[in-house]
Amino acid sequence: MTGTDPVYPGHRGDENDDNLGMDLVDQVATENDVPTRRPLKKWVLVVAGLAVLVIGVIAIVVNLLPTDYVSKVEGASDQVVVQAEVKGGGHAALTTSTKVDAGTLELTDMPVLDPSKTYTLWLIEVDTDRPTRLADVASDGADAKEGFTGLEKVASVMVSVESSDATSTTPSSEPLAVLDLPEAK
């Protein structure tokens, strides 16, 4: 044996014999010194999407739920109360709070009405004296409390007896009680 490979006799002795392709390895190694970014895991995207979805649902639910102005006024430190006797029996108490910009009207000891009638609470606007229906209160003698907001637009609150079909946009009977909003503390 002479030390040459008989199958590839032309391979031996050329100038690239000592290199063995290492220049290609060096070239690739110097071009890829920049660290590669790892791809974002799919679960991270799923978790982020779910978080956005949950926050959106919570925001929608909070905005759709009615605001409990009664609780806000009851918890306010600047409550001002005005009370009045209701014609025909019963008692009305108007409580306002400028800090929460809300008020409540509470009816107690109201006489029972015919089922075709209901007690209706009206907000009377400051500028126009126009009544806006706040709520219809059951006429079964149970105490009731309704809340409202926008004190700067309301001059007074009125109680009347209306038909229980709730179609009237203005009071159709004489008011049983009218309570003017009190001055703020």
XYZ file of C-alpha atoms in Angstrom:
185
model
C 0.000 0.000 0.000
C 1.296 3.270 -0.985
C -0.988 5.458 1.166
C -3.133 6.670 -1.699
C -6.734 5.825 -2.188
C -7.033 3.729 -5.304
C -10.736 4.570 -5.794
C -10.210 8.341 -5.954
C -6.745 8.806 -7.214
C -7.322 12.378 -8.461
C -8.586 13.606 -5.108
C -5.273 13.506 -3.385
C -2.743 16.221 -3.718
C -4.919 19.210 -4.656
C -4.614 22.513 -2.776
C -7.930 22.201 -0.871
C -6.828 18.984 0.748
C -5.790 20.711 3.967
C -8.856 23.004 4.119
C -11.498 20.269 4.168
C -14.366 22.845 3.847
C -13.561 24.713 7.027
C -13.635 28.090 5.256
C -17.354 27.539 4.617
C -17.890 26.753 8.298
C -15.966 29.905 9.288
C -18.009 32.014 6.882
C -21.311 30.704 8.212
C -20.169 31.059 11.807
C -19.261 34.741 11.430
C -22.490 35.660 9.597
C -24.756 34.182 12.264
C -23.286 35.847 15.353
C -26.567 37.799 15.749
C -28.725 36.031 18.360
C -31.920 34.680 16.874
C -35.305 35.507 18.373
C -37.221 32.681 19.798
C -40.693 32.420 18.334
C -43.523 33.501 20.612
C -45.289 30.551 22.101
C -48.890 30.059 21.000
C -50.086 29.782 24.580
C -48.841 33.323 25.290
C -51.005 34.621 22.439
C -53.982 32.615 23.678
C -53.586 33.930 27.237
C -53.259 37.519 25.992
C -56.354 37.111 23.813
C -58.347 35.680 26.706
C -57.245 38.531 28.981
C -58.422 41.111 26.441
C -61.707 39.240 26.039
C -62.307 39.068 29.814
C -61.536 42.769 30.269
C -63.919 43.627 27.434
C -66.728 41.517 28.883
C -66.261 43.077 32.327
C -66.359 46.586 30.849
C -69.559 45.818 28.940
C -71.267 44.262 31.961
C -70.312 47.184 34.213
C -71.699 49.666 31.706
C -74.924 47.722 31.218
C -75.692 47.279 34.892
C -77.852 50.036 36.308
C -76.141 52.324 38.769
C -77.456 52.025 42.308
C -77.943 55.704 43.130
C -79.799 54.806 46.318
C -76.675 53.187 47.781
C -74.469 56.025 46.580
C -76.648 58.645 48.271
C -77.002 56.577 51.465
C -73.203 56.359 51.719
C -72.577 60.049 51.024
C -71.324 62.323 53.789
C -73.104 65.433 52.472
C -76.706 64.222 52.565
C -79.466 66.807 52.710
C -83.014 65.602 53.447
C -86.364 67.237 52.676
C -89.561 65.581 53.945
C -93.245 66.041 53.163
C -96.567 64.467 54.004
C -98.348 62.954 50.997
C -101.978 63.974 50.334
C -104.229 61.056 51.165
C -101.684 59.518 53.545
C -98.072 58.465 53.489
C -94.742 60.174 53.772
C -92.114 61.247 51.194
C -88.434 61.911 51.930
C -86.068 63.384 49.353
C -82.357 62.884 50.076
C -79.669 64.463 47.889
C -75.881 64.492 47.730
C -73.947 66.929 45.586
C -70.737 64.899 45.956
C -72.271 61.927 44.131
C -74.608 64.144 42.046
C -77.578 61.972 42.931
C -80.736 61.839 44.973
C -83.344 59.401 46.266
C -87.041 59.662 46.925
C -88.464 57.339 49.554
C -92.180 56.732 49.963
C -93.392 55.189 53.231
C -96.817 54.306 54.661
C -98.520 54.917 51.308
C -102.173 53.820 51.071
C -103.007 50.851 48.868
C -104.428 51.839 45.464
C -106.652 50.080 42.986
C -104.506 47.668 40.865
C -105.189 49.792 37.776
C -103.398 52.746 39.445
C -99.816 53.296 40.522
C -97.766 55.939 42.288
C -95.590 57.710 39.736
C -92.477 59.713 40.580
C -91.590 62.653 38.339
C -88.461 64.778 38.035
C -89.273 68.416 37.237
C -86.554 70.100 35.142
C -84.999 73.383 36.269
C -85.127 75.262 32.969
C -88.442 74.123 31.483
C -90.545 72.857 34.400
C -91.125 69.815 32.198
C -91.838 66.573 34.084
C -89.872 63.431 33.272
C -91.094 60.067 34.553
C -88.621 58.658 37.046
C -90.407 55.479 38.116
C -93.684 53.786 38.844
C -93.992 52.532 42.401
C -96.169 49.591 43.362
C -99.382 50.669 45.031
C -99.525 47.710 47.420
C -98.588 49.741 50.493
C -94.953 48.608 50.580
C -92.263 51.209 51.129
C -90.326 52.213 48.018
C -87.116 54.072 47.270
C -85.948 55.290 43.855
C -82.692 56.989 42.912
C -81.756 59.498 40.225
C -78.782 61.531 39.039
C -78.147 64.967 37.530
C -79.063 67.264 40.415
C -78.176 70.439 38.521
C -80.965 69.717 36.001
C -83.685 68.886 38.554
C -85.729 71.537 40.362
C -88.114 69.258 42.255
C -89.545 65.767 42.562
C -93.273 65.118 42.336
C -95.515 62.188 43.297
C -98.811 61.559 41.496
C -101.276 58.738 40.902
C -101.349 57.489 37.309
C -102.775 54.612 35.329
C -100.656 51.482 35.736
C -100.314 51.092 31.957
C -97.496 53.703 32.148
C -98.377 55.453 28.910
C -98.634 59.029 30.134
C -95.649 61.274 29.536
C -96.960 64.007 31.836
C -98.867 63.805 35.106
C -102.593 63.370 34.530
C -103.664 64.058 38.129
C -102.975 66.626 40.824
C -99.658 66.018 42.586
C -99.820 64.262 45.926
C -96.509 65.811 46.967
C -93.899 68.122 45.467
C -90.462 68.267 47.078
C -88.024 70.964 45.957
C -84.386 69.953 45.855
C -82.608 71.310 48.937
C -79.610 73.597 48.894
C -76.287 71.760 49.110
C -74.382 71.690 52.407
